[in-house]
Coordinates of C-alpha atoms and ligand atoms in Angstrom, one line a residue:
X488 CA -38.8 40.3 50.4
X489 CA -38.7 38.6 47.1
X490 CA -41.8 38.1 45.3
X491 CA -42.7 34.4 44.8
X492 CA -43.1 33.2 41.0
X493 CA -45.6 33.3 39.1
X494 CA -46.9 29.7 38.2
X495 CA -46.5 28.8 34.3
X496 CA -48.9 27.2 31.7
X497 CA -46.8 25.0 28.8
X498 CA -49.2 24.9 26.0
X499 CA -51.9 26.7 24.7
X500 CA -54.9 24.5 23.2
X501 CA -58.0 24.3 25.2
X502 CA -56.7 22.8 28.1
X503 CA -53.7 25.2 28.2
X504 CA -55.9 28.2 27.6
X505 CA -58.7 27.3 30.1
X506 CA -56.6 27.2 33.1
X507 CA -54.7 30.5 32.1
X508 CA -58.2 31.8 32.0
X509 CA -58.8 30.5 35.9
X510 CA -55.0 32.0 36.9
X511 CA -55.9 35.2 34.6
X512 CA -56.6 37.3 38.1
X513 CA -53.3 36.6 40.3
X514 CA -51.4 36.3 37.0
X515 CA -49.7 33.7 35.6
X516 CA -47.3 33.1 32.1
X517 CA -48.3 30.9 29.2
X518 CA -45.2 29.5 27.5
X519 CA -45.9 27.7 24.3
X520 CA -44.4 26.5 21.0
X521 CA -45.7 28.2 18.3
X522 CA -47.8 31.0 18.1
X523 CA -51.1 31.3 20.6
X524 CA -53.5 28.5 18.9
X525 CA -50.6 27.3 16.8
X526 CA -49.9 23.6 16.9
X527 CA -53.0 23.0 18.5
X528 CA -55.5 19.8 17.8
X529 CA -57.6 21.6 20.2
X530 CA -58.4 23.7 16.6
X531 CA -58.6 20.6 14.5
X532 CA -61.6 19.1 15.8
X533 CA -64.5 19.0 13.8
X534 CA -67.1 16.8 15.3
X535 CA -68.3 18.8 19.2
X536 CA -68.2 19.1 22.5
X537 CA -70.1 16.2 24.6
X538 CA -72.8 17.4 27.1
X539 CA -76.5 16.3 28.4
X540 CA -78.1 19.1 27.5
X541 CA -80.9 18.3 25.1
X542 CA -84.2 16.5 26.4
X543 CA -84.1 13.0 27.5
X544 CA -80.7 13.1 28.7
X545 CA -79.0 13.3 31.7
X546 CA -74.7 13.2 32.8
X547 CA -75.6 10.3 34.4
X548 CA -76.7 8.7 30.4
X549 CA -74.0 10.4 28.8
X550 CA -71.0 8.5 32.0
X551 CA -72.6 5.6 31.3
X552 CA -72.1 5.9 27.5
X553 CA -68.3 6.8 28.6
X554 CA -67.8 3.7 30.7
X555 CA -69.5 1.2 27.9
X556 CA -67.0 3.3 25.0
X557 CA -63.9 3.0 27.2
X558 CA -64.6 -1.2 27.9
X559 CA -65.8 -0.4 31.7
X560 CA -61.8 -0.1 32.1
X561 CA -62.6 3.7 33.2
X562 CA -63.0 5.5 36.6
X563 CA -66.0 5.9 37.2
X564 CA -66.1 9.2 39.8
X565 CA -63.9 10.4 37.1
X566 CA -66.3 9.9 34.7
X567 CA -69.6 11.0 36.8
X568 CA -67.7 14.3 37.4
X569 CA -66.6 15.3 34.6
X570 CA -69.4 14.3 32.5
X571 CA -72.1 16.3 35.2
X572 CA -69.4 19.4 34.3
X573 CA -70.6 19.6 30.7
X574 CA -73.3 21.4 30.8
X575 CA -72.0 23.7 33.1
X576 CA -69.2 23.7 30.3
X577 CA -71.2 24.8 27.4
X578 CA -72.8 27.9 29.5
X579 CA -69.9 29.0 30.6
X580 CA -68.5 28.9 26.7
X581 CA -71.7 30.3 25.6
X582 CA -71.0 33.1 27.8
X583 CA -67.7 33.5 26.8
X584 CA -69.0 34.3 23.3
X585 CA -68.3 30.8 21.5
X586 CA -71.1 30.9 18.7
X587 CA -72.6 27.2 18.6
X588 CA -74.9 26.0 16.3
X589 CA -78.6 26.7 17.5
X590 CA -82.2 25.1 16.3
X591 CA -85.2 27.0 14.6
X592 CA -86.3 27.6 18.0
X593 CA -82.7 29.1 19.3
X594 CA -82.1 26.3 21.3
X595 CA -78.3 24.6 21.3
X596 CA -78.7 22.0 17.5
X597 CA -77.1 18.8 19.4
X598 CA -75.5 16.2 16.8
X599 CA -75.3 12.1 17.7
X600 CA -72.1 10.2 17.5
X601 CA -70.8 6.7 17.6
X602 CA -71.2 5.3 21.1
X603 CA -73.5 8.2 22.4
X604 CA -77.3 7.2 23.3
X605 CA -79.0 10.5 22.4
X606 CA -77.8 13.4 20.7
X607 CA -75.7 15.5 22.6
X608 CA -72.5 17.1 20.7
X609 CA -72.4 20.8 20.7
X610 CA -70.8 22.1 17.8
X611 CA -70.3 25.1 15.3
X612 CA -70.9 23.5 11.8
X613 CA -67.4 21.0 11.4
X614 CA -64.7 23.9 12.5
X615 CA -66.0 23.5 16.0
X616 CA -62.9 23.5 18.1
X617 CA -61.5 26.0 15.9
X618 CA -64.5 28.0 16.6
X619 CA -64.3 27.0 20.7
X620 CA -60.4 27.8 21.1
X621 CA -59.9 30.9 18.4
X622 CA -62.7 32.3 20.8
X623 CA -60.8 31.5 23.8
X624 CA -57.2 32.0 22.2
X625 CA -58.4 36.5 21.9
X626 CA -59.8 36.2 25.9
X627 CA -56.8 35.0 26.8
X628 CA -54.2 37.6 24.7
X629 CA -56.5 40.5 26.0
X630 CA -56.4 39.3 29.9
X631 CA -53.4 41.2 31.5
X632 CA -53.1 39.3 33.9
X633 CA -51.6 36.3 31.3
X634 CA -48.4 37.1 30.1
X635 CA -48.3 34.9 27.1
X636 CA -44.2 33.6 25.5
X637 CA -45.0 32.3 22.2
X638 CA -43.1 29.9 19.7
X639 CA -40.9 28.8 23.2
X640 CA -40.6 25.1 23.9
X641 CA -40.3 23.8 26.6
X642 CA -37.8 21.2 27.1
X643 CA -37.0 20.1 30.6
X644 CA -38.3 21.0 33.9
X645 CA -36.0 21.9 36.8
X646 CA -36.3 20.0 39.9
X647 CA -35.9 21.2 43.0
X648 CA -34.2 19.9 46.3
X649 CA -36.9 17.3 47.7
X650 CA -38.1 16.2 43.9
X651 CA -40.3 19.4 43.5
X652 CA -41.0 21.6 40.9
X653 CA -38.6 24.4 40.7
X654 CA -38.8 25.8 37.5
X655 CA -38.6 24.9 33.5
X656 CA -36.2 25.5 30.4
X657 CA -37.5 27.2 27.7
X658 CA -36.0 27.1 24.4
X659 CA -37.0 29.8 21.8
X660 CA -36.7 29.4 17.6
X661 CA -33.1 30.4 17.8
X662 CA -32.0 28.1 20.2
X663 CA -31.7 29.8 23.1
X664 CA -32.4 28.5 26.2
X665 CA -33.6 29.8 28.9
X666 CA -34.4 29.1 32.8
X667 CA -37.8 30.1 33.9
X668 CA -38.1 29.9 37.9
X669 CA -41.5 28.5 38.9
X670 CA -42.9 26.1 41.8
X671 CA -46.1 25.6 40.1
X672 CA -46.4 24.5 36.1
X673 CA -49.3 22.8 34.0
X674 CA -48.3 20.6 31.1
X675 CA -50.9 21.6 28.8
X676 CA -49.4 20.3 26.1
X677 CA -51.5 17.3 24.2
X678 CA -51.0 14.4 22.4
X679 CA -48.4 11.9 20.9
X680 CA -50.2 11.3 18.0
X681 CA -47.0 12.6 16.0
X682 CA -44.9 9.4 17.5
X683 CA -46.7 7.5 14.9
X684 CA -46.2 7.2 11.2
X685 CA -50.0 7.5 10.6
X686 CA -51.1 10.1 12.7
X687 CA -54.2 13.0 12.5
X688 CA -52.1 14.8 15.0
X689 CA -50.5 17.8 14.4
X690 CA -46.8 17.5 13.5
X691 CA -45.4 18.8 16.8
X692 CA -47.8 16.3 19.1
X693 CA -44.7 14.0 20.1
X694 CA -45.5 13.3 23.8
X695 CA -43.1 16.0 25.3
X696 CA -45.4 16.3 28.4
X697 CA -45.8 12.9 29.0
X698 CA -41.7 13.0 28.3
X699 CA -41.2 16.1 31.0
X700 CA -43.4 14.9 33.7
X701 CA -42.2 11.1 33.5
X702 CA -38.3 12.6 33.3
X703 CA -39.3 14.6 37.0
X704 CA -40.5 11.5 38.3
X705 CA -44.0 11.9 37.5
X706 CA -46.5 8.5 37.2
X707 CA -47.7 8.0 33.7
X708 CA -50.3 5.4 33.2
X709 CA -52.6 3.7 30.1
X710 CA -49.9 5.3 27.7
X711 CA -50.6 2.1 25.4
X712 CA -54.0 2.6 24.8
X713 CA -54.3 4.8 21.6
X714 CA -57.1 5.6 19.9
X715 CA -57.0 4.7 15.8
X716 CA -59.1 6.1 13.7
X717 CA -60.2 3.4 11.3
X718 CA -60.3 5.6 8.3
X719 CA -57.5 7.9 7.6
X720 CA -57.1 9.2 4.1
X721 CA -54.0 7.5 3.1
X722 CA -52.7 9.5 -0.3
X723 CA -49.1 10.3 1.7
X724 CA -50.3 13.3 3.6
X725 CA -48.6 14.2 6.7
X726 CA -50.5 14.3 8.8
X727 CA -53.7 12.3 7.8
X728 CA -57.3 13.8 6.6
X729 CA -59.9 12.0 8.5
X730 CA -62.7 10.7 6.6
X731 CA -65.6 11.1 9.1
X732 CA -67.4 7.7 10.4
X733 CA -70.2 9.7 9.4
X734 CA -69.7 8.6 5.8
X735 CA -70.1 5.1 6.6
X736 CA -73.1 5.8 8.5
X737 CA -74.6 7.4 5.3
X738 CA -73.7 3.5 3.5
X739 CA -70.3 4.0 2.6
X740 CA -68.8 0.5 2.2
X741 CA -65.2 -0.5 2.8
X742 CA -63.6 -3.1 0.1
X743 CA -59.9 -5.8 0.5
X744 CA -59.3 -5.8 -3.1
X745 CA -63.0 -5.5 -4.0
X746 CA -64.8 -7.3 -1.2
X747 CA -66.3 -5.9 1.6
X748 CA -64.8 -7.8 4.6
X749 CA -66.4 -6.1 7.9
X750 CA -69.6 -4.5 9.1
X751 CA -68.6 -1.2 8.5
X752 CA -70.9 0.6 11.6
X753 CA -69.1 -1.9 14.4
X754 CA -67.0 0.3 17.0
X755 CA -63.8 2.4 15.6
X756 CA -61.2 -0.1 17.4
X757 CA -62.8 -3.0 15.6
X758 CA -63.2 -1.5 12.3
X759 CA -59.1 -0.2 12.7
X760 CA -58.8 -3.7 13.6
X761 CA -60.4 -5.5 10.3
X762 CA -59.0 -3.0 7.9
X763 CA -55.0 -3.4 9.4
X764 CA -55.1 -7.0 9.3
X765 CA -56.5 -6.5 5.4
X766 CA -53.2 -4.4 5.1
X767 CA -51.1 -6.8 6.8
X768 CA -52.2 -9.9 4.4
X769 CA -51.2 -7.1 1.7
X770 CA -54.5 -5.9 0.2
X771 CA -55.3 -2.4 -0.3
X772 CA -58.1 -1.3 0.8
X773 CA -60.8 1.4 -0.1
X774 CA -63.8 3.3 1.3
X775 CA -66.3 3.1 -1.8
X776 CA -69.0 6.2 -1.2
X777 CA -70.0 6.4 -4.6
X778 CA -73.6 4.8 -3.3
X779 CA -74.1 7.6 -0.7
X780 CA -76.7 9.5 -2.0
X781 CA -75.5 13.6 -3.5
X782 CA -72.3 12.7 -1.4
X783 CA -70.2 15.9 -2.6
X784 CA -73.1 18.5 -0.8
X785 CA -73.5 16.3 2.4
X786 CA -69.6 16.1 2.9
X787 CA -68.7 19.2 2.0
X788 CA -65.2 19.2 3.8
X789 CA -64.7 15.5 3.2
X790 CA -65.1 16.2 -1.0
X791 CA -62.5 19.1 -0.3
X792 CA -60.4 16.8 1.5
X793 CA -60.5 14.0 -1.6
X794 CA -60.2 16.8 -4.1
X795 CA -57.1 18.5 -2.7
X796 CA -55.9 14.9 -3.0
X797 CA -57.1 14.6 -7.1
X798 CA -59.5 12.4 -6.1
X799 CA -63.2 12.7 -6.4
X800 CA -65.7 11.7 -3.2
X801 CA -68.4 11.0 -5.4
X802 CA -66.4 9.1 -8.3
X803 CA -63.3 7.4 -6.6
X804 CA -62.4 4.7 -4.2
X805 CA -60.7 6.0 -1.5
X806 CA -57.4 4.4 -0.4
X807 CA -57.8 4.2 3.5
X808 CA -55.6 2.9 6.7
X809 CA -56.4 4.2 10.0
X810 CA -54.7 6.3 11.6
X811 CA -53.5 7.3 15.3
X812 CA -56.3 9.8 16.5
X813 CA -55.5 10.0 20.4
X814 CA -54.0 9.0 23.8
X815 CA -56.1 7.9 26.4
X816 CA -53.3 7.3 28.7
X817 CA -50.4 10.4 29.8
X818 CA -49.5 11.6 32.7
X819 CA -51.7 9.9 35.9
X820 CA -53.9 13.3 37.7
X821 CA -56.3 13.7 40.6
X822 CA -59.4 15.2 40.2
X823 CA -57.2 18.3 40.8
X824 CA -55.1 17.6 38.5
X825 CA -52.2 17.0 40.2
X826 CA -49.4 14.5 39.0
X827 CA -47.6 13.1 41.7
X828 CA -44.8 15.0 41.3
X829 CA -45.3 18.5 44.0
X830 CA -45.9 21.6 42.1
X831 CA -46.8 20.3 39.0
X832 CA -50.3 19.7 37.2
X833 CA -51.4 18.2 33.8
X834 CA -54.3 18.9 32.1
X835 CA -56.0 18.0 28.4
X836 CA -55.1 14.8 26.4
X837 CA -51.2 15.6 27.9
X838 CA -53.2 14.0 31.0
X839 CA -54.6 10.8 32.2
X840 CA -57.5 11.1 34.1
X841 CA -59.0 8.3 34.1
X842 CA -62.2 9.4 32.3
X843 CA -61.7 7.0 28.8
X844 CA -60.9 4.3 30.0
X845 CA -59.6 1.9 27.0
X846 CA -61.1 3.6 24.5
X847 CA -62.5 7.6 24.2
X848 CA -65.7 8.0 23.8
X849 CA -66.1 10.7 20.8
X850 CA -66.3 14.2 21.5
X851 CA -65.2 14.2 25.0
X852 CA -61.7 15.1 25.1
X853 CA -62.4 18.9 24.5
X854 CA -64.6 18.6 27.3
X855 CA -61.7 16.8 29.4
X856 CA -60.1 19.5 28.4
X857 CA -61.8 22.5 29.9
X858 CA -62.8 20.6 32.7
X859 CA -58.8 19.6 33.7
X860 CA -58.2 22.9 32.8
X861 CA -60.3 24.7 35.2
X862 CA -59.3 22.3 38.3
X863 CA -55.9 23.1 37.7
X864 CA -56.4 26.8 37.9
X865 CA -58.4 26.4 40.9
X866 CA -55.9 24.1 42.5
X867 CA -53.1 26.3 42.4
X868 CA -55.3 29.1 43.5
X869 CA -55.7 26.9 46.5
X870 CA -52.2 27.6 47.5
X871 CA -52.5 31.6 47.8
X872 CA -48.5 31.7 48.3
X873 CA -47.9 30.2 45.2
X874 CA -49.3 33.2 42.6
X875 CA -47.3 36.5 42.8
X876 CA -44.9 37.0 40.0
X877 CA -42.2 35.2 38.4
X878 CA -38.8 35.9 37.3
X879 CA -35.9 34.5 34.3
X880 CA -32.9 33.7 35.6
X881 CA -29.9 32.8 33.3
X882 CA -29.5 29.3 33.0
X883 CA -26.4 28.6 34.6
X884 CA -27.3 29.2 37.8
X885 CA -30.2 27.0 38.6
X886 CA -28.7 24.0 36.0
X887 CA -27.3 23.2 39.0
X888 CA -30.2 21.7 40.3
X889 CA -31.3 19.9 37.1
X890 CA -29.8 15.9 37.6
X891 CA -27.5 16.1 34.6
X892 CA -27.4 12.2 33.9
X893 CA -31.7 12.9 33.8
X894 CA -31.3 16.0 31.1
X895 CA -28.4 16.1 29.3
X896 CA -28.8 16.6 25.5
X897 CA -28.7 13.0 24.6
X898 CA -26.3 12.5 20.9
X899 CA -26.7 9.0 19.6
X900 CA -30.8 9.5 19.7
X901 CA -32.5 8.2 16.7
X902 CA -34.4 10.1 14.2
X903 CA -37.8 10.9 14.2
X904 CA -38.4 8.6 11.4
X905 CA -36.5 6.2 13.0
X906 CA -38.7 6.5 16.0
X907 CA -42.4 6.8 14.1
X908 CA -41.2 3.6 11.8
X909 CA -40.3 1.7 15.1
X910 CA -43.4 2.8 16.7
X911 CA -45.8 2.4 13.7
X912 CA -44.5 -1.5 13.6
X913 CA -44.6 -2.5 16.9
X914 CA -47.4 -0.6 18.6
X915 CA -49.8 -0.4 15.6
X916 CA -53.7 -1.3 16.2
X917 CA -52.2 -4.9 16.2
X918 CA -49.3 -5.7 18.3
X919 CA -47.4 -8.9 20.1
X920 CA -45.0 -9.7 22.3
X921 CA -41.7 -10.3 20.7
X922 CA -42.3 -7.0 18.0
X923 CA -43.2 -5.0 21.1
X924 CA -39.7 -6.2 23.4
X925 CA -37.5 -5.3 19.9
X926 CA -38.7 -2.2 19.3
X927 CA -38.5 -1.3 23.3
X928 CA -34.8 -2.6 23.4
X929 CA -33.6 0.0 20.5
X930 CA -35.8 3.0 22.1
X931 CA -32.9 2.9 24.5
X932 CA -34.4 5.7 27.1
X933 CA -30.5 6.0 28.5
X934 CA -29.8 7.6 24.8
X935 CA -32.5 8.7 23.6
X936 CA -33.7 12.5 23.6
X937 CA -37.5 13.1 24.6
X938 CA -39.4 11.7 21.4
X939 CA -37.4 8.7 21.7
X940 CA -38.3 8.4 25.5
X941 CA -41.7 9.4 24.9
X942 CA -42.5 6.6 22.0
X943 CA -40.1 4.0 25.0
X944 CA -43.1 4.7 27.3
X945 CA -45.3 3.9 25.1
X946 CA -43.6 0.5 23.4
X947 CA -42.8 -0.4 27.4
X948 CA -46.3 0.4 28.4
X949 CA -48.0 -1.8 25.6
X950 CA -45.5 -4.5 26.2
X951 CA -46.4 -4.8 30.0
X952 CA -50.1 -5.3 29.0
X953 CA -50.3 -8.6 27.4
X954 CA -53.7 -8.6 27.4
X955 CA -56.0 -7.2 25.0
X956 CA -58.5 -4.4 26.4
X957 CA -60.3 -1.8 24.2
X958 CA -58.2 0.1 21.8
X959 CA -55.2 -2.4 23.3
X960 CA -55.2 -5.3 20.5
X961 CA -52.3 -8.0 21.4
X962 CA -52.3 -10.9 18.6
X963 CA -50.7 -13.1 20.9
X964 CA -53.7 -12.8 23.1
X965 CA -55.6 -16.0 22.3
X966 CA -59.1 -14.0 22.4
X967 CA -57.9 -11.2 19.5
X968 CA -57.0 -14.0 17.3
X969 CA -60.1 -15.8 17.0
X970 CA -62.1 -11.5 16.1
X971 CA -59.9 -10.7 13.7
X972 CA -61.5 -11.3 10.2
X973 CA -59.3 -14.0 7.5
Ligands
FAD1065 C1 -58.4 15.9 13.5 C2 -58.9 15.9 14.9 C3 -60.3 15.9 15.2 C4 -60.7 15.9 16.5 N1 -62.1 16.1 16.8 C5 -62.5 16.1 18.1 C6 -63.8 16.4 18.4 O1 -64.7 16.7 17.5 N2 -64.2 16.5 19.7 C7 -63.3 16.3 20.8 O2 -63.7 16.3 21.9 N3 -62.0 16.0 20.5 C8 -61.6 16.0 19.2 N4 -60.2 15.7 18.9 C9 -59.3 15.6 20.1 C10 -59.1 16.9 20.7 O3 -58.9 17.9 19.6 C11 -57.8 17.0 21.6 O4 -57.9 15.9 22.4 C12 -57.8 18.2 22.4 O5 -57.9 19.4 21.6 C13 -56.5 18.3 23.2 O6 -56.4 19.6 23.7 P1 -55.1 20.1 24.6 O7 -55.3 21.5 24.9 O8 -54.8 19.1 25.6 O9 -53.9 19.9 23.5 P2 -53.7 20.7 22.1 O10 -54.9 21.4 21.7 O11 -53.0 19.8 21.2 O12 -52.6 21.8 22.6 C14 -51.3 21.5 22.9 C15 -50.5 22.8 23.0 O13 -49.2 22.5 23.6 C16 -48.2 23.1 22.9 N5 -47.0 22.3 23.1 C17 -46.7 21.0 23.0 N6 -45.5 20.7 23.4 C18 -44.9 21.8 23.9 C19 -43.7 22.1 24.6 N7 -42.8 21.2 24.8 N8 -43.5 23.4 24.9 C20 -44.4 24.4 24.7 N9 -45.6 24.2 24.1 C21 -45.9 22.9 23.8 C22 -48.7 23.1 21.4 O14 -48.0 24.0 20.6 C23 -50.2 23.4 21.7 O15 -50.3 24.8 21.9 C24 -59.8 15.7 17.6 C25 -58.4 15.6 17.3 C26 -58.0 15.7 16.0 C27 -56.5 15.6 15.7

């Protein structure tokens, strides 16, 4: 009797991570693209973790926060059950070792954000999902029951008879390709930041899972609501240093060609929205934080950040344009995350769940993602059939399967630079109609490869929503027109 395969994690940032953790004790294979927390956001953020854990708060104040942030456009058992996860969250990373910050009296030091009503972000100093998934990146290499294939990308899934899951093709940095045979995979693979000319993703953040799930015939939903920061550090890095809200908080003050033009502390997507229409009318515009009192010792990585750049915090303007941050749409889940496609899962900002609505609400995508992560695990676990070893087989003989016209290598696709400029024109904080149906009729998805059918989804998706909601921003929507500052 032939031993069923073993199901397969693409991606290893929290999400990806998390639920190889869950599948650690029937086994499972990690297949990811660089090296373990390579490529990663998941090690990028600074700010926390969300969870009701200090005094005077409660999940139920912390998903009602979540539903005002995301413009009541979220679900809201979504929300109640991930947000009463958190603290459950945070114990179980505690006792997993992750060192978080901790009060005089030992107790977890909670930090406030924008849009939260008490202070409630976990954290370890501003590294903290560095500090969350390096800790999480050595449990998983020394689990033997996780067989990890680094600096392999993925790049199509294999469908099976009836539209299931059957396996994926793996690509490694030679490459090679290879067919991995599988009836159960999690797309851990984030965000599309990287579809964007402005982006704080990392480079390799170009939507493949939303591309490989929507390719097998998964739903995607909310794919045009993206999340802009309002004040990337714009001195040509690739991609962008984020200079924290935080420094506005502290009376930083943002200036069009010298005049301040927008109450600075208003929600990110309006702030995004007053300083790109400052850039569209051709001004250039600056965060001014001389005024913030011993600036440099306060923003310690932000005055690294300018300095790297020649430029000092304390002494300069800072040339500023936001900046795509994240997706609060991907690839439509249960609270099992299951897609609808049989067999195959999605979990992390790769996934929609329903819990952002229109707009995130700050520090709760790392919780999404241990949360996703760990239903996943459980979910396949559910199927006890499913989670006895897995096998390669050369490619050739289960290609077969794959729909050709769905996955052949598409020539003709454009550039990435083609794509991002296209993208960063028509889907940028502000958008309208006839921009939007221009740059979806050149993102052919017939001829273009997966970036190009990723940043499709996301033109098509923005264009089908005429009206403005949250992070969503259509100028020809009568109602934007009249908010956005002259
Ligand atoms: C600068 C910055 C600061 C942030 N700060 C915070 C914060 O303070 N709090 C918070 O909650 N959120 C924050 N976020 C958002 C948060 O970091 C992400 O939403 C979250 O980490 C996503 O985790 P993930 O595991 O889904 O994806 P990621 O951590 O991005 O991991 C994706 C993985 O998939 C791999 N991969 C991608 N495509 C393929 C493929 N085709 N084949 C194989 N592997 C593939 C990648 O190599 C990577 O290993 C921040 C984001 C950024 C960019």
């Amino acid at each position: 009797m032939s031993a069923r395969p073993r199901p397969v994690v693409v991606g290893s940032g929290l999400a990806g991570l998390t639920t190889a953790a869950g599948l650690a004790d029937h086994g499972c294979l990690l297949v990811t693209a660089g090296s373990l927390t390579e490529g990663a956001a998941s090690m990028w953020a600074q700010g926390g973790i969300a969870a009701a854990v200090g005094p005077g708060d409660s999940p139920a104040l912390h998903a009602q926060d979540t539903l005002v942030a995301g413009a009541y456009a979220g679900d809201p058992a979504t929300i109640a059950r991930i947000t009463s996860a958190a603290p459950g969250v945070i114990e179980a990373l505690v006792a997993a070792g992750v060192p978080f910050d901790r009060d005089g009296a030992g107790e977890l030091a909670l930090g406030l954000e924008g849009g939260h009503s008490r202070h409630r972000i976990v954290h370890a100093g501003d590294h903290s999902g560095a500090t969350v998934t390096s800790t999480l990146g050595r449990l998983v290499a020394a689990l033997p029951g996780v067989e990890v294939l680094e600096r392999h990308t993925t790049v199509c899934l294999v469908a099976g008879a009836s539209g299931e899951v059957a396996g994926l093709v793996v690509r490694d940095a030679s490459g090679a390709e290879r067919v991995l045979e599988t009836d159960a995979i999690v797309l851990a693979t984030g965000g599309l930041g990287g579809l964007f000319p402005h982006t704080t993703n990392p480079r390799t953040a170009l939507g493949q899972g939303v591309a490989l799930a929507a390719r097998a015939g998964a739903r995607t939903d909310d794919l045009h609501l993206v999340q802009f920061h309002p004040t990337g550090l714009d001195v040509g890095r690739d991609p962008m240093p984020l200079l924290t809200e935080a420094l506005r908080g502290a009376g930083a003050v943002l200036l069009a060609d010298g005049r301040r033009f927008v109450d600075e502390l208003q929600p990110r997507d309006v702030v995004a929205a007053a300083v790109w229409a400052q850039l569209q009318q051709g001004r250039s515009v600056v965060l001014d934080a001389r005024s913030v009192p011993d600036v440099a010792t306060r923003f310690p990585s932000v005055a690294e950040l300018c300095r790297e750049s020649g430029l000092d915090v304390a002494a300069d303007l800072l040339p500023v344009r936001p900046t795509v941050h994240y997706a609060m749409g991907g690839v439509t889940v249960d609270a099992r995350s299951r897609t609808s496609v049989p067999g195959l899962w999605a979990v992390g900002e790769v996934s929609r769940t329903g819990l952002h609505g229109a707009n995130r609400l700050a520090s709760n995508s790392l919780l999404e993602a241990v949360v996703t992560g760990r239903a996943a695990a459980q979910d396949v676990l559910g199927d006890p059939a499913r989670v006895v070893g897995w096998s390669a087989v050369p490619a050739p003989e289960v290609a077969s399967v794959v729909p050709s016209e769905r996955y052949a290598s598409r020539r003709g696709s454009p550039s990435l630079a083609d794509v991002r400029s296209l993208l960063g024109e028509a889907c940028g904080v502000l958008r309208d109609g006839p921009t939007l149906r221009s740059a979806v009729e050149q993102l052919d998805p017939h001829t273009g490869d997966d970036v190009a059918y990723a940043a499709w989804l996301v033109a098509r998706s923005a264009l089908a929503h005429p009206h403005s909601i949250g992070a969503h921003r259509r100028t020809d929507d009568p109602a934007v027109r009249e908010e956005i500052p002259a």
